[in-house]
Short mmCIF file of C-alpha atoms and ligand atoms in Angstrom, two decimals:
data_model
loop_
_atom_site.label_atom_id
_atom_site.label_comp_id
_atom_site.label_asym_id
_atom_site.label_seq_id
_atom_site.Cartn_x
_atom_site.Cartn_y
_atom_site.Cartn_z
CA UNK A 1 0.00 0.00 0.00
CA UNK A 2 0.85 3.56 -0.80
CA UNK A 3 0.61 6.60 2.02
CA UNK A 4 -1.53 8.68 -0.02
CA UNK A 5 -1.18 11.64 1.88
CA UNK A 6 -0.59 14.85 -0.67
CA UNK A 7 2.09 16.72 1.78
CA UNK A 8 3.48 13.85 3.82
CA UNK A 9 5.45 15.24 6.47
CA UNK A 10 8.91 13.65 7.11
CA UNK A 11 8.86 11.83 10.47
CA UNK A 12 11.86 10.95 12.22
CA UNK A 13 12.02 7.54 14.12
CA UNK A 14 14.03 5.48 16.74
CA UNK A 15 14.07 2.92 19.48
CA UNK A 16 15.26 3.09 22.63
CA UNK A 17 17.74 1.05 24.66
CA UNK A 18 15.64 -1.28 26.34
CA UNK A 19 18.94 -2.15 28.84
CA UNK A 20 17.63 1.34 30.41
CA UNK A 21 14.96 0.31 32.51
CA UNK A 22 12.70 -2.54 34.24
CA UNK A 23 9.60 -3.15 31.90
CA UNK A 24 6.93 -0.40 31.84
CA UNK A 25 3.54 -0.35 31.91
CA UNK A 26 1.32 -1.30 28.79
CA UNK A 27 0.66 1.91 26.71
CA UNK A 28 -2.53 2.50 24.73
CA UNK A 29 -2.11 3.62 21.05
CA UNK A 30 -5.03 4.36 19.59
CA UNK A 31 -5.74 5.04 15.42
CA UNK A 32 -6.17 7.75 13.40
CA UNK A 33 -8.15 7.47 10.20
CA UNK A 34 -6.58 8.20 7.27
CA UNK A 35 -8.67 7.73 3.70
CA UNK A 36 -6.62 5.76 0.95
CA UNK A 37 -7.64 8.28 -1.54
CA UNK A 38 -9.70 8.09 -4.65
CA UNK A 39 -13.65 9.08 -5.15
CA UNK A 40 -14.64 6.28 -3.05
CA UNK A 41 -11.79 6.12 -1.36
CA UNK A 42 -11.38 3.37 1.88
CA UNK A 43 -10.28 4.68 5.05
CA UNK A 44 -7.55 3.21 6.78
CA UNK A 45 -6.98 3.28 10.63
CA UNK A 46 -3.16 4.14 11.35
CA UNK A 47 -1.38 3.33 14.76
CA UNK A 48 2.16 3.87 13.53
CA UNK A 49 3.86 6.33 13.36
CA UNK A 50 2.00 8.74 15.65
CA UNK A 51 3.42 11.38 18.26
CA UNK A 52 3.24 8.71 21.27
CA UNK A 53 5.38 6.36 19.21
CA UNK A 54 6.77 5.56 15.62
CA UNK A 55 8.41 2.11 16.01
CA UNK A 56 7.50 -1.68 17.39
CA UNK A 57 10.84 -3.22 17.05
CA UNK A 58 11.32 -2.31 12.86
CA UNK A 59 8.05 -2.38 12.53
CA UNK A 60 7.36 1.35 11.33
CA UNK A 61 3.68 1.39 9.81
CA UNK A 62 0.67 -0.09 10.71
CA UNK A 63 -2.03 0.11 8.54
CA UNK A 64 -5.71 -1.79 9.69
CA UNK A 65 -8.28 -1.66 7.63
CA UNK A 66 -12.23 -3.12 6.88
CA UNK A 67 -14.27 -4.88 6.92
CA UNK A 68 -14.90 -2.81 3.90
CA UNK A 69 -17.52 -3.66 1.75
CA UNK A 70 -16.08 -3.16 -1.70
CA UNK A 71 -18.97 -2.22 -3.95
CA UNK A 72 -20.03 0.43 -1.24
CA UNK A 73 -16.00 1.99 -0.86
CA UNK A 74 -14.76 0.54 -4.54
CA UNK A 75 -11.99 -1.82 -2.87
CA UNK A 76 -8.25 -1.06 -3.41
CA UNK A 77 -6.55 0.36 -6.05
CA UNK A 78 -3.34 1.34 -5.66
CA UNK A 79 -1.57 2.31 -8.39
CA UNK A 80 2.48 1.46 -8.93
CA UNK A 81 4.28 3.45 -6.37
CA UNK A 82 8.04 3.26 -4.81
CA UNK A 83 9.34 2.01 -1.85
CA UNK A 84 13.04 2.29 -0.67
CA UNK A 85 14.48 1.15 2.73
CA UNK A 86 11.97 -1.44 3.90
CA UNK A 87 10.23 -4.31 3.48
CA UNK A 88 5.80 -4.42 3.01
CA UNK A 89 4.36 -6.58 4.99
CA UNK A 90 0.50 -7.63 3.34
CA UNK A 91 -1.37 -9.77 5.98
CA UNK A 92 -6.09 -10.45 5.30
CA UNK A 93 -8.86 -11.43 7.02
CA UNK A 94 -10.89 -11.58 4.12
CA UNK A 95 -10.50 -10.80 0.69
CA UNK A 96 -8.01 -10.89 -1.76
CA UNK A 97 -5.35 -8.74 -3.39
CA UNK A 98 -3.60 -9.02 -6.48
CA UNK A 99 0.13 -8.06 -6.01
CA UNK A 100 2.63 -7.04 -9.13
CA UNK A 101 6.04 -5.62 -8.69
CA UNK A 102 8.91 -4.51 -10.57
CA UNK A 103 10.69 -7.77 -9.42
CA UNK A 104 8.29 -9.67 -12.25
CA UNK A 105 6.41 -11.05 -9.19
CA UNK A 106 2.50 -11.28 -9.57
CA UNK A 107 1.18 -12.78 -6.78
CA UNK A 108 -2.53 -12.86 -4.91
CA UNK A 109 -2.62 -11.94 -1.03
CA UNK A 110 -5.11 -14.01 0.68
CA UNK A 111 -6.24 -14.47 4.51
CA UNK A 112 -3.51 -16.42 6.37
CA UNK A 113 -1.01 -15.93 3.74
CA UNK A 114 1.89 -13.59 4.65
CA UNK A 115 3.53 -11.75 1.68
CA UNK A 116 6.35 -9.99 2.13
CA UNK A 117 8.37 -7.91 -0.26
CA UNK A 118 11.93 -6.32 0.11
CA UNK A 119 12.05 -2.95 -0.80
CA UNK A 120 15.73 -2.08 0.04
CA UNK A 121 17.64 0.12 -2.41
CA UNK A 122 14.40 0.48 -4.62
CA UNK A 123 11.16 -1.38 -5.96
CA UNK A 124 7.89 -0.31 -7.25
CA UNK A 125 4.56 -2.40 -6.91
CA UNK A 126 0.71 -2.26 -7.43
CA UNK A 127 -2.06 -3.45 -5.13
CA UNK A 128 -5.22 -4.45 -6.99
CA UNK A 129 -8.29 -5.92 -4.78
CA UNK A 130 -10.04 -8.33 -6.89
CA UNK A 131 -13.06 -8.60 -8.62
CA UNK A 132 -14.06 -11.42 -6.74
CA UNK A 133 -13.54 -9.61 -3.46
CA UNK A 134 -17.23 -8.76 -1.83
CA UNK A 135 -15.36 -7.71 1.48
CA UNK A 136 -11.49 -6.32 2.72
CA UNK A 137 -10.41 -6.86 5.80
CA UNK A 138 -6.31 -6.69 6.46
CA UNK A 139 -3.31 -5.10 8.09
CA UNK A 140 -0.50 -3.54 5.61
CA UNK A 141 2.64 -3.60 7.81
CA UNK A 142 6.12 -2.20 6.99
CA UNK A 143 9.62 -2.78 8.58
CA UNK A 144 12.15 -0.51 8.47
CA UNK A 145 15.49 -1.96 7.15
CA UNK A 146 18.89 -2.02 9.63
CA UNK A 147 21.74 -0.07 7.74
CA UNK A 148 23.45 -3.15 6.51
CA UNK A 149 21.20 -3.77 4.98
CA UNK A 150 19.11 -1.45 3.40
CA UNK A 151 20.57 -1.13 0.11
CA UNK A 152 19.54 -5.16 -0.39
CA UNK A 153 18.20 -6.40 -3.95
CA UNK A 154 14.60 -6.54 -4.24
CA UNK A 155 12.62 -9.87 -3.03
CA UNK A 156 9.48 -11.14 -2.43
CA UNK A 157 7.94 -14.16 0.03
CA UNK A 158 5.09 -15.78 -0.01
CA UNK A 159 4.33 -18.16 3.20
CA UNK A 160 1.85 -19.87 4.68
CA UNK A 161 1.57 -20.69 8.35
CA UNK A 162 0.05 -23.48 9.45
CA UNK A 163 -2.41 -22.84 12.12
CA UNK A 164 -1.97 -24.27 15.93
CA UNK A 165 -3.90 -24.04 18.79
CA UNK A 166 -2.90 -23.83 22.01
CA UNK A 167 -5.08 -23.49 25.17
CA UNK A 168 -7.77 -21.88 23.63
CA UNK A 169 -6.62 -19.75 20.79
CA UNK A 170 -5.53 -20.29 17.33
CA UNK A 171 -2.04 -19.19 16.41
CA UNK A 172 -0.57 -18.15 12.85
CA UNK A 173 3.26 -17.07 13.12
CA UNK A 174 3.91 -15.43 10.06
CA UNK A 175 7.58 -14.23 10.79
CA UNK A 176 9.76 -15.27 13.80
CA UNK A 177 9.02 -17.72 16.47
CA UNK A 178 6.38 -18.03 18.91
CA UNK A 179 5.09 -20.95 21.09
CA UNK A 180 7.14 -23.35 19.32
CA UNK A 181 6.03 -22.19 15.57
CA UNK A 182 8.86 -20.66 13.64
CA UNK A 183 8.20 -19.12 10.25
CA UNK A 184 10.64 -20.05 7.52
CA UNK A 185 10.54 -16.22 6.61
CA UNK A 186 13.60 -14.37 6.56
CA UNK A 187 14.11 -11.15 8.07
CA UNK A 188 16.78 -8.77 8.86
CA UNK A 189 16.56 -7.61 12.54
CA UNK A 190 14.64 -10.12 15.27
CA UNK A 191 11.09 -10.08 14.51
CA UNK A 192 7.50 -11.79 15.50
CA UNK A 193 4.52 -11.63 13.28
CA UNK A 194 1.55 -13.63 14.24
CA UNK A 195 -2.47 -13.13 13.94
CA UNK A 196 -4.18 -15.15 17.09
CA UNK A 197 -7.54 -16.17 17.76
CA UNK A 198 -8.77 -16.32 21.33
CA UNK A 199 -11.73 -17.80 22.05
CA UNK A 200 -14.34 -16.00 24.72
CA UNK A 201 -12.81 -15.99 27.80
CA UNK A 202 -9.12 -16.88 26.99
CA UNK A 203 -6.75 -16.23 28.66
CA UNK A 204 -3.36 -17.01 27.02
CA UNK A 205 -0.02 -16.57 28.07
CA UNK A 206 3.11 -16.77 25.66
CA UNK A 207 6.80 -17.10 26.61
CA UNK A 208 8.36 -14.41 24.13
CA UNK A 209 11.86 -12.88 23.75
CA UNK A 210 12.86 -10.42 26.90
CA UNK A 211 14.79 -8.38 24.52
CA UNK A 212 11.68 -8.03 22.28
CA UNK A 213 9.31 -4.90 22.48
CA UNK A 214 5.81 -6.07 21.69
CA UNK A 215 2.59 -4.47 20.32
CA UNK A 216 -0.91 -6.00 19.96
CA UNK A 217 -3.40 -4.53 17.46
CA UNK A 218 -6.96 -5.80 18.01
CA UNK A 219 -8.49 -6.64 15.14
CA UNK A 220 -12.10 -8.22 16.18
CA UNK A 221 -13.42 -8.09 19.64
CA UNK A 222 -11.77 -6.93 23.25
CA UNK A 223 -8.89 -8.11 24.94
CA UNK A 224 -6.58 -7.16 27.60
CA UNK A 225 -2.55 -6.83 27.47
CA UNK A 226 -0.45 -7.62 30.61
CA UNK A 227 -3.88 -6.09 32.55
CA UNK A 228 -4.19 -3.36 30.07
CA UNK A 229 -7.63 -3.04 28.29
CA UNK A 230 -7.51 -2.69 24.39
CA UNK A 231 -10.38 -2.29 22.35
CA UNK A 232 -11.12 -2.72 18.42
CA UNK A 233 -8.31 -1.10 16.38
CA UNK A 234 -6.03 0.31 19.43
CA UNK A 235 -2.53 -1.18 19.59
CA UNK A 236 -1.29 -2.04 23.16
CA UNK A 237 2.62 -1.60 23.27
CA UNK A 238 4.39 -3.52 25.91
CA UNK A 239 8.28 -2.51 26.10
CA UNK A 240 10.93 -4.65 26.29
CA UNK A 241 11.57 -6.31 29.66
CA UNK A 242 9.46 -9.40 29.95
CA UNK A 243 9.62 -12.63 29.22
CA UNK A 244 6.40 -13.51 29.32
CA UNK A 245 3.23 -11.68 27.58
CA UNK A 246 -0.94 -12.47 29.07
CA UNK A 247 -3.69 -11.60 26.60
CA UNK A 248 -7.11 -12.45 27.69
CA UNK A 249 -9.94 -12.28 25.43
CA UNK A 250 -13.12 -10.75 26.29
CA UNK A 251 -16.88 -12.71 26.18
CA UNK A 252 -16.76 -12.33 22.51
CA UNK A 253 -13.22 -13.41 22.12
CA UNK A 254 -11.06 -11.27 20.22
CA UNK A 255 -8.63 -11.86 17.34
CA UNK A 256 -5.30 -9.77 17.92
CA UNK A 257 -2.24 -9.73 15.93
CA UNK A 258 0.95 -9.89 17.90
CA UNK A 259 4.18 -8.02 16.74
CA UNK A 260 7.66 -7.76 17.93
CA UNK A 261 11.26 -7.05 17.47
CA UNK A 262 14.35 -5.73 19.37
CA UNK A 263 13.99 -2.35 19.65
CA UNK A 264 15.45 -0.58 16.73
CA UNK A 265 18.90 1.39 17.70
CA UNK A 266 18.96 3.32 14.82
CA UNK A 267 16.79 6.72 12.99
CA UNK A 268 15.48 6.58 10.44
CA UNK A 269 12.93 9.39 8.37
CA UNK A 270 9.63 8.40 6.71
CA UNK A 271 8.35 10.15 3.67
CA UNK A 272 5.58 8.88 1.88
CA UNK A 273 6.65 5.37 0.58
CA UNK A 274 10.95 5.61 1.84
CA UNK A 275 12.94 5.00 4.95
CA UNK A 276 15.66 6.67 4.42
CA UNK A 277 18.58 8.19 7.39
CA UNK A 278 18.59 11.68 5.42
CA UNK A 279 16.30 14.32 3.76
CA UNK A 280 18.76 14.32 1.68
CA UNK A 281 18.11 10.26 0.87
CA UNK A 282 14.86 11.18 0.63
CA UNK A 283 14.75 14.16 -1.82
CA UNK A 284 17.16 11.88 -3.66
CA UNK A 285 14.96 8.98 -3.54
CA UNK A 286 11.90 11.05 -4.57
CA UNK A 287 13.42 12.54 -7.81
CA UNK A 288 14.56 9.51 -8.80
CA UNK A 289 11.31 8.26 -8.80
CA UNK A 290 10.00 11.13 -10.23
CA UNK A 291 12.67 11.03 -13.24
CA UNK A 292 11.78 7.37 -13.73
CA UNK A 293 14.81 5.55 -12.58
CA UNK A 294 15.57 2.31 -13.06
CA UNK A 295 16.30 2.19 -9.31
CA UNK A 296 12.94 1.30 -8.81
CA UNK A 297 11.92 -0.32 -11.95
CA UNK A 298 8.69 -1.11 -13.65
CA UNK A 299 5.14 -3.00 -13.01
CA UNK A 300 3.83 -5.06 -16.12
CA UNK A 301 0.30 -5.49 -16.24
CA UNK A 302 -1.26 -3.10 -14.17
CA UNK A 303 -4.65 -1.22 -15.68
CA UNK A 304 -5.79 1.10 -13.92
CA UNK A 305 -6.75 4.86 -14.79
CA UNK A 306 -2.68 6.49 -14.19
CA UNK A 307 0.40 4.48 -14.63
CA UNK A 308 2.03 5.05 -11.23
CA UNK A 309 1.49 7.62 -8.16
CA UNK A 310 3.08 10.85 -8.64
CA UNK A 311 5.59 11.70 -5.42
CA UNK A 312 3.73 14.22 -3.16
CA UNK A 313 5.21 17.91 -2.66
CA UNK A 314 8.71 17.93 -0.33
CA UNK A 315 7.85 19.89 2.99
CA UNK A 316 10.24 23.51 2.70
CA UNK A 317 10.76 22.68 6.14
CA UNK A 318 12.09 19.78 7.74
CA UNK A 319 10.37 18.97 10.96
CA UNK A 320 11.68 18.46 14.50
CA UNK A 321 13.34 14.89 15.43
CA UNK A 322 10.25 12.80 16.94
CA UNK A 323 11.41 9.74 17.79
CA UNK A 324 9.75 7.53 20.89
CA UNK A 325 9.36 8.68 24.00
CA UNK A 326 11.61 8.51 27.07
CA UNK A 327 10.92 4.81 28.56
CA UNK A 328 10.14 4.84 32.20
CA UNK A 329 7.03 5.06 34.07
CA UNK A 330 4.56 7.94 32.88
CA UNK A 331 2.18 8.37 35.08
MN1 MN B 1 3.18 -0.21 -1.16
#
């Protein structure tokens, strides 16, 4: 997916030394609504980046949207656009989405099917729902890429986790490793990915990394974090610290999707589709896209109304570091 914002600002973004302190308390993130553009244009609710915090491990955007019903908001359409400096990270419910990059890759995203694609120095893609799609329920997801890597060649993955229960929930680990699952997905800092069902009433505790920061986006339902209420669409954040994670589902049960990572040591800027370290990078990054470099290639077979996105305006100005807060206790 595309930010579709026309002036994007540039947002600057870090972790934090988890070594610093004990574990704090479970923080509330709640969404902002953002519309994907377009006449009939879907809304999308955003949890990252936002003031309070812009990074889960590398994960740096989280996009949940639907259920949508497509003939009401006319589906997705997103045209080819550019990404540099991360990876896209395309996760449904329901639905389906038809994928093309400038790899050659066509592929279809489908519920409980993780595709993930490698941005790094520079790729392009489209996302198409399809006509067979009545309703569009998913999570877009990027991770931000560790300097040594951020330059890599483009790639794509397609995996499929097998689902497992355990004590009353239904687990998919789509990157990582969590109750003795372990995706087959590569990725380049320490990450979990997983979408979990809880039956009504669950109450489910997971042994996870200590060095791991952790976020929960509720998807369907109620459920609580480590004690802390979350309802529909908020993202709990529980820093680094523990060892051990309880989410307990509410009388409807909930479905959650869990995400983690070490917390990311270095900053990085966001601009509309590129992580990048500099404005520089990203002025850079934009032109080239602009000038239609072969740094980022081409998408075969797309048809929709325009051939690729247009970059949005650079901001004159750039904006004030805003990275995540101080770690501690706050009130
Ligand atoms: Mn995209």
């Amino acid at each position: 997916m595309s930010d579709v914002d026309p002036r994007p600002a540039e947002v600057e973004c870090t972790g934090l030394d988890p070594d610093a302190v004990p574990a704090g308390p479970v923080e509330v993130l709640t969404s902002r609504e953002v519309p994907l553009g377009g006449p009939r244009a879907m809304t999308v609710r955003r949890t990252l980046p936002q003031r309070a915090r812009t990074m889960i491990g590398a994960w740096c955007f989280v996009d949940h949207y639907g259920p949508d019903d497509v003939s009401v908001t006319g589906g997705m359409d997103v045209a080819p656009h550019p990404h540099t400096g991360l990876q896209t990270v395309s996760w449904l419910f329901t639905g389906e989405i038809e994928h093309r990059d400038s790899l050659g890759k066509h592929a279809m995203v489908r519920p409980g099917e993780v595709n993930l694609m490698t941005g790094g120095r520079g790729i392009c893609h489209s996302e198409v729902s399809t006509p067979a799609t009545t309703v569009l329920h998913g999570v877009q997801l990027w991770v931000a890429l560790p300097e040594e890597h951020r330059q890599a060649p483009r790639d794509f993955r397609h995996h499929v986790p097998e689902p497992v229960r355990r004590d009353g929930a239904e687990l998919r680990v789509f990157l990582g490793s969590l109750a003795g699952e372990v995706s087959p997905v590569p990725t380049f800092t320490p990450l979990l990915g997983a979408e979990i069902i809880l039956d009504p009433g669950t109450e489910l505790a997971l042994d996870v990394d200590p060095a791991f920061e952790h976020g929960v986006l509720v998807d369907t339902g109620a459920a609580t974090l480590c004690g802390t209420d979350l309802d529909r669409a908020e993202l709990g954040f529980a820093p680094a610290g523990r060892d051990r994670i309880e989410i307990v589902a509410g009388a409807e049960g909930a479905r959650i999707l869990l995400l983690g990572g070490e917390p990311f040591r270095e900053r990085i800027i966001m601009w509309w589709n590129f992580v990048a370290r500099t404005h520089e990078e990203v002025a850079e990054a934009r032109a080239e896209w602009e000038a239609g470099s072969d740094r980022f290639g081409a998408v075969a077979g797309y048809t929709g109304e325009v051939d690729r996105l247009p970059a949005p305006v650079l901001p004159n100005a750039r904006l004030a570091p805003r990275g995540n807060p101080e770690p501690g206790p706050q009130g």
